[in-house]
Structures are given as structure tokens and as C-alpha cells.
mmCIF file of C-alpha atoms in Angstrom:
data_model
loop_
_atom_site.group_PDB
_atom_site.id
_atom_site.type_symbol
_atom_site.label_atom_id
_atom_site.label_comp_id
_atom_site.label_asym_id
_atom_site.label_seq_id
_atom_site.Cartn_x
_atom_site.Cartn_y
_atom_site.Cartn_z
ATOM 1 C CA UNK A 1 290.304 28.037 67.783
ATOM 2 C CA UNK A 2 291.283 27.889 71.635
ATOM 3 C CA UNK A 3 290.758 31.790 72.508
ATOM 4 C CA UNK A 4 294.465 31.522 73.862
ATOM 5 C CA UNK A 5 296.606 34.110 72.116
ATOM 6 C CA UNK A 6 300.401 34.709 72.498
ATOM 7 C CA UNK A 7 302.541 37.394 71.335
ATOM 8 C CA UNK A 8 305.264 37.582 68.867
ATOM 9 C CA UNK A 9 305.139 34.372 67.220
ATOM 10 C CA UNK A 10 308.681 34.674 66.755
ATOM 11 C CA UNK A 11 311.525 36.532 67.631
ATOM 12 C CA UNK A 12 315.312 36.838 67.677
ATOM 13 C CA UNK A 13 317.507 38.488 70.816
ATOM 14 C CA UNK A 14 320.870 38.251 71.328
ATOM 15 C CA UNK A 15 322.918 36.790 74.631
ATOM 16 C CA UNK A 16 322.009 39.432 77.898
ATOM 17 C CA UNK A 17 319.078 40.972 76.823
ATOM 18 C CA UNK A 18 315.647 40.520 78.435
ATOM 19 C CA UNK A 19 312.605 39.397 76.591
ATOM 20 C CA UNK A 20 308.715 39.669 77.637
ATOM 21 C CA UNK A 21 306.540 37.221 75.597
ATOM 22 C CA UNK A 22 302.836 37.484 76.088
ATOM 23 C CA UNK A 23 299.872 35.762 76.490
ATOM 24 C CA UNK A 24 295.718 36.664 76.421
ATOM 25 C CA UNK A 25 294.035 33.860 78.058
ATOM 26 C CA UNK A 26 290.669 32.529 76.904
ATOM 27 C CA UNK A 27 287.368 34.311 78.080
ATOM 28 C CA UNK A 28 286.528 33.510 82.144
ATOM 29 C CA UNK A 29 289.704 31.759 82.524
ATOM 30 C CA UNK A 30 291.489 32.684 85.880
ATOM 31 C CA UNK A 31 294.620 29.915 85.800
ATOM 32 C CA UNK A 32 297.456 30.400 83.308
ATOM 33 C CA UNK A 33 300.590 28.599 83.077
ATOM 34 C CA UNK A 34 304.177 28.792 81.016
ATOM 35 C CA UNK A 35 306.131 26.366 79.230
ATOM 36 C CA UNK A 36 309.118 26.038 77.652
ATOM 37 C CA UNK A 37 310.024 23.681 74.709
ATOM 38 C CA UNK A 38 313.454 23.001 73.467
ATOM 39 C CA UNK A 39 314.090 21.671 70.138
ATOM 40 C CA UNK A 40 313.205 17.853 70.190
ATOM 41 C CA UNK A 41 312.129 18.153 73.854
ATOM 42 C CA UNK A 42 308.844 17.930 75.410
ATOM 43 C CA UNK A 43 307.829 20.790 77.629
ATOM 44 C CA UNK A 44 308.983 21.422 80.608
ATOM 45 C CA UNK A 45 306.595 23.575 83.416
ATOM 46 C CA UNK A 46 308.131 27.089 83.963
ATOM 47 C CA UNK A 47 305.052 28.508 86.680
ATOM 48 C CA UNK A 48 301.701 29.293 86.919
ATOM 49 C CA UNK A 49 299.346 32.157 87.824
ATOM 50 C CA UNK A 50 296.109 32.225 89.613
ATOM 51 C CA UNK A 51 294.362 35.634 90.637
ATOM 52 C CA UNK A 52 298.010 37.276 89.995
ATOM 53 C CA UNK A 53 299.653 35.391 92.410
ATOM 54 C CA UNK A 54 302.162 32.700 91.191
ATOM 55 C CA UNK A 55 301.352 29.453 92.948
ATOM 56 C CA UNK A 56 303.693 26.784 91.353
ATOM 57 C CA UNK A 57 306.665 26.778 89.556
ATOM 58 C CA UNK A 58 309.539 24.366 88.037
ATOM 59 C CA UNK A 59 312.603 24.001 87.844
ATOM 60 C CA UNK A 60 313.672 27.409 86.463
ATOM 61 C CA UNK A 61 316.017 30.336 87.896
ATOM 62 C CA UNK A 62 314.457 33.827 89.313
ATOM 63 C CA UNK A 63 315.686 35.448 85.891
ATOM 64 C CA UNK A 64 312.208 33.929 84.049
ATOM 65 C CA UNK A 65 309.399 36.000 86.139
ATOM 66 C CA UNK A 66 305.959 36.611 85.214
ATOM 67 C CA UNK A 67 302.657 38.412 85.670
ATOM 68 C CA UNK A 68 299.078 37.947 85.383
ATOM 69 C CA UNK A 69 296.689 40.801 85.179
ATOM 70 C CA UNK A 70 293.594 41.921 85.990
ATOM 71 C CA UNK A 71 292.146 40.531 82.962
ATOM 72 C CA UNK A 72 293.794 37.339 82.961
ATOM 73 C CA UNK A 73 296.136 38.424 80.510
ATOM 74 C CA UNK A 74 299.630 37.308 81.446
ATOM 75 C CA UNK A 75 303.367 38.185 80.751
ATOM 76 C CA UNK A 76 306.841 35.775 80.739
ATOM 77 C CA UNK A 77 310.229 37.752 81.407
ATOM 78 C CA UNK A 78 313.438 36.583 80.930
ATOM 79 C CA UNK A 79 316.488 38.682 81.933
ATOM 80 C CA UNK A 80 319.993 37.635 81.220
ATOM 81 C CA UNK A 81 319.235 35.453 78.156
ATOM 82 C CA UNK A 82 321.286 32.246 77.642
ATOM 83 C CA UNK A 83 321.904 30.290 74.127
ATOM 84 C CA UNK A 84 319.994 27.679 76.098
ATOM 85 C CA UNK A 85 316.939 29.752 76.708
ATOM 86 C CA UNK A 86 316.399 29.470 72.481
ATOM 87 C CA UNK A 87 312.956 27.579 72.936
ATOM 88 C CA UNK A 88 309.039 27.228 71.458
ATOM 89 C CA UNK A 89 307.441 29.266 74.644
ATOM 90 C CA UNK A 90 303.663 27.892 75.256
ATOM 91 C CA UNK A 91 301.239 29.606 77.472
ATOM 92 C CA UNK A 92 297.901 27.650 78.551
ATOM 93 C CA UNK A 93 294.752 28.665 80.354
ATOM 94 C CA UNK A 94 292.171 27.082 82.194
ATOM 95 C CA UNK A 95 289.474 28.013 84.835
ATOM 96 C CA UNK A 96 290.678 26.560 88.108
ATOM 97 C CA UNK A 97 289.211 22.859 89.353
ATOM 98 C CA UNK A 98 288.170 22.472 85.350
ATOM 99 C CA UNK A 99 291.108 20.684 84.666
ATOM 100 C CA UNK A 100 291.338 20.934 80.301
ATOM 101 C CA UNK A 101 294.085 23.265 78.990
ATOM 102 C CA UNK A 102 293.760 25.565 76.739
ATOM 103 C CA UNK A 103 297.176 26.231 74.480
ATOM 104 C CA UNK A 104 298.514 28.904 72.720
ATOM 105 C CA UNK A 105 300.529 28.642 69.342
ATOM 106 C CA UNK A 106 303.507 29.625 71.371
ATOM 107 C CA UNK A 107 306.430 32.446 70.783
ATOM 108 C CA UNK A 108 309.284 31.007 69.342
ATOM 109 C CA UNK A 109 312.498 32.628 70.691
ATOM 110 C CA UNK A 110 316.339 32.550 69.358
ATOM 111 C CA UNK A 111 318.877 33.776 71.077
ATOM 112 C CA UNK A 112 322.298 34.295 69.392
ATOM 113 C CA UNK B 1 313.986 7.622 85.266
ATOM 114 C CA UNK B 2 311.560 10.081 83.685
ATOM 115 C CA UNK B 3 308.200 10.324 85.833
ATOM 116 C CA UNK B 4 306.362 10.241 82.425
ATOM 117 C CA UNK B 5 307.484 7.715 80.202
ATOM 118 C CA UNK B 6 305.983 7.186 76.341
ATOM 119 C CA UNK B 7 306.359 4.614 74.088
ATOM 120 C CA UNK B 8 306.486 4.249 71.141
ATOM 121 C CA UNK B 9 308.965 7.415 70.609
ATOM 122 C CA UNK B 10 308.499 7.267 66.932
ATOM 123 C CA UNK B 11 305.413 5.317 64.954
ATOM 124 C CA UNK B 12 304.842 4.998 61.429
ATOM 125 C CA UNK B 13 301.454 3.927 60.008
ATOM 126 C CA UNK B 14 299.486 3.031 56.556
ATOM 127 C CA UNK B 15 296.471 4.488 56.392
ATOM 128 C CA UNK B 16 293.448 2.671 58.354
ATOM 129 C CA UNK B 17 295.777 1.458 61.136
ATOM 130 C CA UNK B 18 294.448 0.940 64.337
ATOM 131 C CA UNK B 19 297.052 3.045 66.305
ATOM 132 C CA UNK B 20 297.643 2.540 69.880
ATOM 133 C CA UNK B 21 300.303 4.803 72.027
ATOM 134 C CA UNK B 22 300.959 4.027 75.443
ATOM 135 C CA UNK B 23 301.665 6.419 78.686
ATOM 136 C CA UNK B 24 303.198 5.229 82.250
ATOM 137 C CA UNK B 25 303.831 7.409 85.297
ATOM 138 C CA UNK B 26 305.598 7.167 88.146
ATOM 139 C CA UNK B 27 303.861 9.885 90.147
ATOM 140 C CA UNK B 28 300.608 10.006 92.175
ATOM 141 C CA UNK B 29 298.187 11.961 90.166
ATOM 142 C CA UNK B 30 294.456 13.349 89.904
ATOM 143 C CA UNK B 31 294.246 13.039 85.923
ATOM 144 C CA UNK B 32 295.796 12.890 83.098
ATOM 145 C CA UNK B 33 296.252 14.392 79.902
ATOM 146 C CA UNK B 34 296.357 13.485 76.248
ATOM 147 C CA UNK B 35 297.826 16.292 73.874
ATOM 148 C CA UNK B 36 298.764 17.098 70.128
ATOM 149 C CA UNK B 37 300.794 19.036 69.064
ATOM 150 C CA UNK B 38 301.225 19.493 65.225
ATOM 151 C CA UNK B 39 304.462 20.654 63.172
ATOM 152 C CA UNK B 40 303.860 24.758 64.188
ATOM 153 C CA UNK B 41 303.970 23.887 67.023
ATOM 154 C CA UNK B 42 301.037 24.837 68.718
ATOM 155 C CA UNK B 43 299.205 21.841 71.399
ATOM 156 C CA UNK B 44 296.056 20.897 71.574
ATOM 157 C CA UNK B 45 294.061 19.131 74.647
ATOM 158 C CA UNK B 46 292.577 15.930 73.289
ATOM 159 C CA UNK B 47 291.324 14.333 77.007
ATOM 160 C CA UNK B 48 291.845 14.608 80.238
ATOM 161 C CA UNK B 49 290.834 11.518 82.125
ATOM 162 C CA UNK B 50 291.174 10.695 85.718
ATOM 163 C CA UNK B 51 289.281 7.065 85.539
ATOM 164 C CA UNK B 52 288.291 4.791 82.767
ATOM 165 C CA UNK B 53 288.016 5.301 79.215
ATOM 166 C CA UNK B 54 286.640 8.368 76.832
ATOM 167 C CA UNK B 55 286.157 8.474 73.511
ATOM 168 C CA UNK B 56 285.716 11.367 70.811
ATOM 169 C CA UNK B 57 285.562 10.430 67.129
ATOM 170 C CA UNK B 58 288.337 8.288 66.034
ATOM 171 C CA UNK B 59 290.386 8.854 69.969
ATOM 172 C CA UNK B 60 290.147 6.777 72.505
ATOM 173 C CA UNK B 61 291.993 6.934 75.404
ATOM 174 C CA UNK B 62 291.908 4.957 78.739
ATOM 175 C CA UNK B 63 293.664 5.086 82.118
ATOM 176 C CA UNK B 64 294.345 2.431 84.936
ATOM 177 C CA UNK B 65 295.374 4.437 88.127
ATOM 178 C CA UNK B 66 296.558 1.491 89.949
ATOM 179 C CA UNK B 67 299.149 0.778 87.284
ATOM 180 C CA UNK B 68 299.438 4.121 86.350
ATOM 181 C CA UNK B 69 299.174 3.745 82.718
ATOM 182 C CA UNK B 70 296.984 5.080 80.075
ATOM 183 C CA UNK B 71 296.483 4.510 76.213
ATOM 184 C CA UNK B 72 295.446 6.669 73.709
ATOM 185 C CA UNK B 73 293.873 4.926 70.408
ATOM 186 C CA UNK B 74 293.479 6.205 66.791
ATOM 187 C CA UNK B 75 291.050 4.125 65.103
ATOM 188 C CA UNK B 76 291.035 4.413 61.087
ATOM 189 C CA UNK B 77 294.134 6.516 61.144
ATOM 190 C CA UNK B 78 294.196 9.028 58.329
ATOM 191 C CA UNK B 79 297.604 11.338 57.534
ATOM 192 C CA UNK B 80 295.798 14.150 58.769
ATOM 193 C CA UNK B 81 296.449 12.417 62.124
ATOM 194 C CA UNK B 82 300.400 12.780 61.792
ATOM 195 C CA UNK B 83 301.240 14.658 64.489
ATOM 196 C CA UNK B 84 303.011 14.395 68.074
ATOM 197 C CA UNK B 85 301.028 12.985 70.803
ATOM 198 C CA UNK B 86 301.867 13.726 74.399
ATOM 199 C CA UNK B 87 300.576 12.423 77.433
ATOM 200 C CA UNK B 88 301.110 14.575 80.641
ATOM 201 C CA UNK B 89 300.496 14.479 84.581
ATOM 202 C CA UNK B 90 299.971 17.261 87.349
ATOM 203 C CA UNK B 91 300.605 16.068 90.546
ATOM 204 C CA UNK B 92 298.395 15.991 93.310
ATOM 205 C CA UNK B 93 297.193 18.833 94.416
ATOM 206 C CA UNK B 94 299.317 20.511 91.670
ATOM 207 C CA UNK B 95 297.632 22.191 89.167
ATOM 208 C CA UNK B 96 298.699 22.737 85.733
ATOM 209 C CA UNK B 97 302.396 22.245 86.862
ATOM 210 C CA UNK B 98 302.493 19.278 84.288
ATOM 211 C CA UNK B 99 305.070 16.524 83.522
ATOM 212 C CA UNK B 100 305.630 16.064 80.544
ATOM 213 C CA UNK B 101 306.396 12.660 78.498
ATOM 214 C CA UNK B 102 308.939 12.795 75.699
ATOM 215 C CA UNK B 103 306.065 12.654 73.069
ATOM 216 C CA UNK B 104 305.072 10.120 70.492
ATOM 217 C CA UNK B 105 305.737 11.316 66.961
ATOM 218 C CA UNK B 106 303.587 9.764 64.690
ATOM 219 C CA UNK B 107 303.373 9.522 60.971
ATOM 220 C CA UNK B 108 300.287 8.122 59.012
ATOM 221 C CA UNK B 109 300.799 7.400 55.189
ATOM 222 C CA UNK B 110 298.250 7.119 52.827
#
């Protein structure tokens, strides 16, 4: 039991449409970060959030955003979805200079 | 190249095996970090480990910064330990903004 929640576990959207995938971070953690998975892959960093500013992120366009909140909780949004955006979406928490992760189960997202 | 690089990719074992799965990087980094992630997908932290070795239950892993490699160990591998292991590196100065090795998949048959 890691505290780190994410929200849905799955879901299916279609090419174009925008998706927001969620994530409660464990208790007195101020750091989250987003991952994406494909099929077969290992994950690749999308960005991360510290005291709702985003201060890193990889390789992905400005169509994947996100937000963290007050509370720590924090959101991914993807606009425009691709077939290649179908991935295992992980969200991980940690208090900052602590270093260990904390992961979520992850949202598993289809797009047809 | 891949920064991260794992090998085995794919390792089967009989129960009892001492497993070993190895980690190199091409990056400068602060620490490392040993995950598992099991069939649902969801990833555990097993270590992170910027010198040395650590060691809980059955894991061990160990790191060598100036040859940027690290091990992790199963000792008395059981099925239950059948999972994906993946090693993973931030950067200096970079956070969680991890790089990510292609995993080890790892079978243990009883």
C-alpha cells in the first residue's frame, strides 16, 4: 500500500478527444511526476510538479499538460489524442531531496 | 545507445536460484533506482542507492559510480518473485525526471 492513488484505472477515448487522468499523492508529499508506458516499453518521463509549478519535463508535445494542487493532488491532460498516446499512465510522489518514489497502479488508456 | 542499458532482457529461473540482474548508465547521476513492476502493472520502489550496497530480505543491490553500474540480487528466488525489474537514473540535479532501462522480465519456476 503506497498511499499513491490514480484515477480511472482504465479507460477508452477515441482519436481527438482530450483526456484528464488523475492522481492523489501520498500524505506530506510535495513532488509528483508522470509517466507514460507503451506496451512492451519501459517508461518514459512526461514532467513533474513541485509546489504547482512544473519544473522538468521530457520529451513530450504541449498537448500533455498538467496540474498540481494545493493538496498535492495532481492532474495529466492530453488534448488531441493520437493512436500512439494508447499507454499504462503512472503517476509517482515523493517529498523533495527524499529521493524514493512512490507509484501509483497507473490509468490505462486506449485510444481508437 | 540507450543511457540506461539492462541486461538480461528476459531471465528464467528454478526455484532457489541465486538471481543476479545487471544495470549500466551512461549519464552522470546522484542515485539510482531499483523498481518492480508486476503483471497489473503497477511499480514498486525496491532501493534507491547512490553508493555501495543495500540489502532488504532476499534483494540486494549494489552500485559502482565510477563504472556506472549497479546489480540487483535475488537470493533464494521464489515464483512470487516473477516480475519485471527496472533500474532507473535522474540526472544530476534532476529530480524524478528518470531514465528508464528497458526492464528485466523475470520468471521464477517452482
Amino acid at each position: 500500500e503506497t498511499g499513491v492513488t490514480q484515477s480511472p484505472t482504465h479507460l477508452i477515448k477515441t482519436r481527438g478527444q482530450q483526456v484528464t487522468l488523475r492522481c492523489s499523492s501520498q500524505s506530506g508529499h510535495n513532488t509528483v511526476s508522470w509517466y507514460q508506458q507503451a506496451l512492451g516499453q519501459g517508461p518514459q518521463f512526461i514532467f513533474q510538479y513541485y509546489r504547482e509549478e512544473e519544473n522538468g519535463r521530457g520529451n513530450f508535445p504541449p498537448r500533455f499538460s498538467g496540474l498540481q494542487f494545493p493538496n498535492y493532488s495532481s492532474e495529466l491532460n492530453v488534448n488531441a489524442l493520437e493512436l500512439d498516446d494508447s499507454a499504462l499512465y503512472l503517476c509517482a510522489s515523493s517529498r523533495v531531496g527524499a529521493g524514493e518514489l512512490f507509484f501509483g497502479e497507473g490509468s490505462r488508456l486506449t485510444v481508437l | 545507445k540507450n543511457e540506461v542499458e539492462q541486461s538480461p532482457q528476459n531471465l528464467t529461473a528454478q526455484e532457489g536460484e541465486f538471481i543476479t540482474i545487471n544495470c549500466s548508465y551512461s549519464v552522470g547521476i546522484s542515485a539510482l533506482h531499483w523498481l518492480q513492476q508486476h503483471p497489473g502493472g503497477g511499480i514498486v520502489s525496491l532501493f534507491m542507492l547512490s553508493s555501495g550496497k543495500k540489502k532488504h530480505g532476499r534483494l540486494i543491490a549494489t552500485i559502482n559510480i565510477q563504472e556506472k553500474h549497479s546489480s540487483l540480487h535475488i537470493t533464494a528466488s521464489h515464483p512470487r518473485d516473477s516480475a519485471v525489474y527496472i533500474c532507473a537514473v535522474p540526472p544530476h540535479n534532476a529530480g524524478n525526471m528518470l531514465t528508464f532501462g528497458g526492464g528485466t522480465r523475470l520468471m521464477v519456476k517452482p
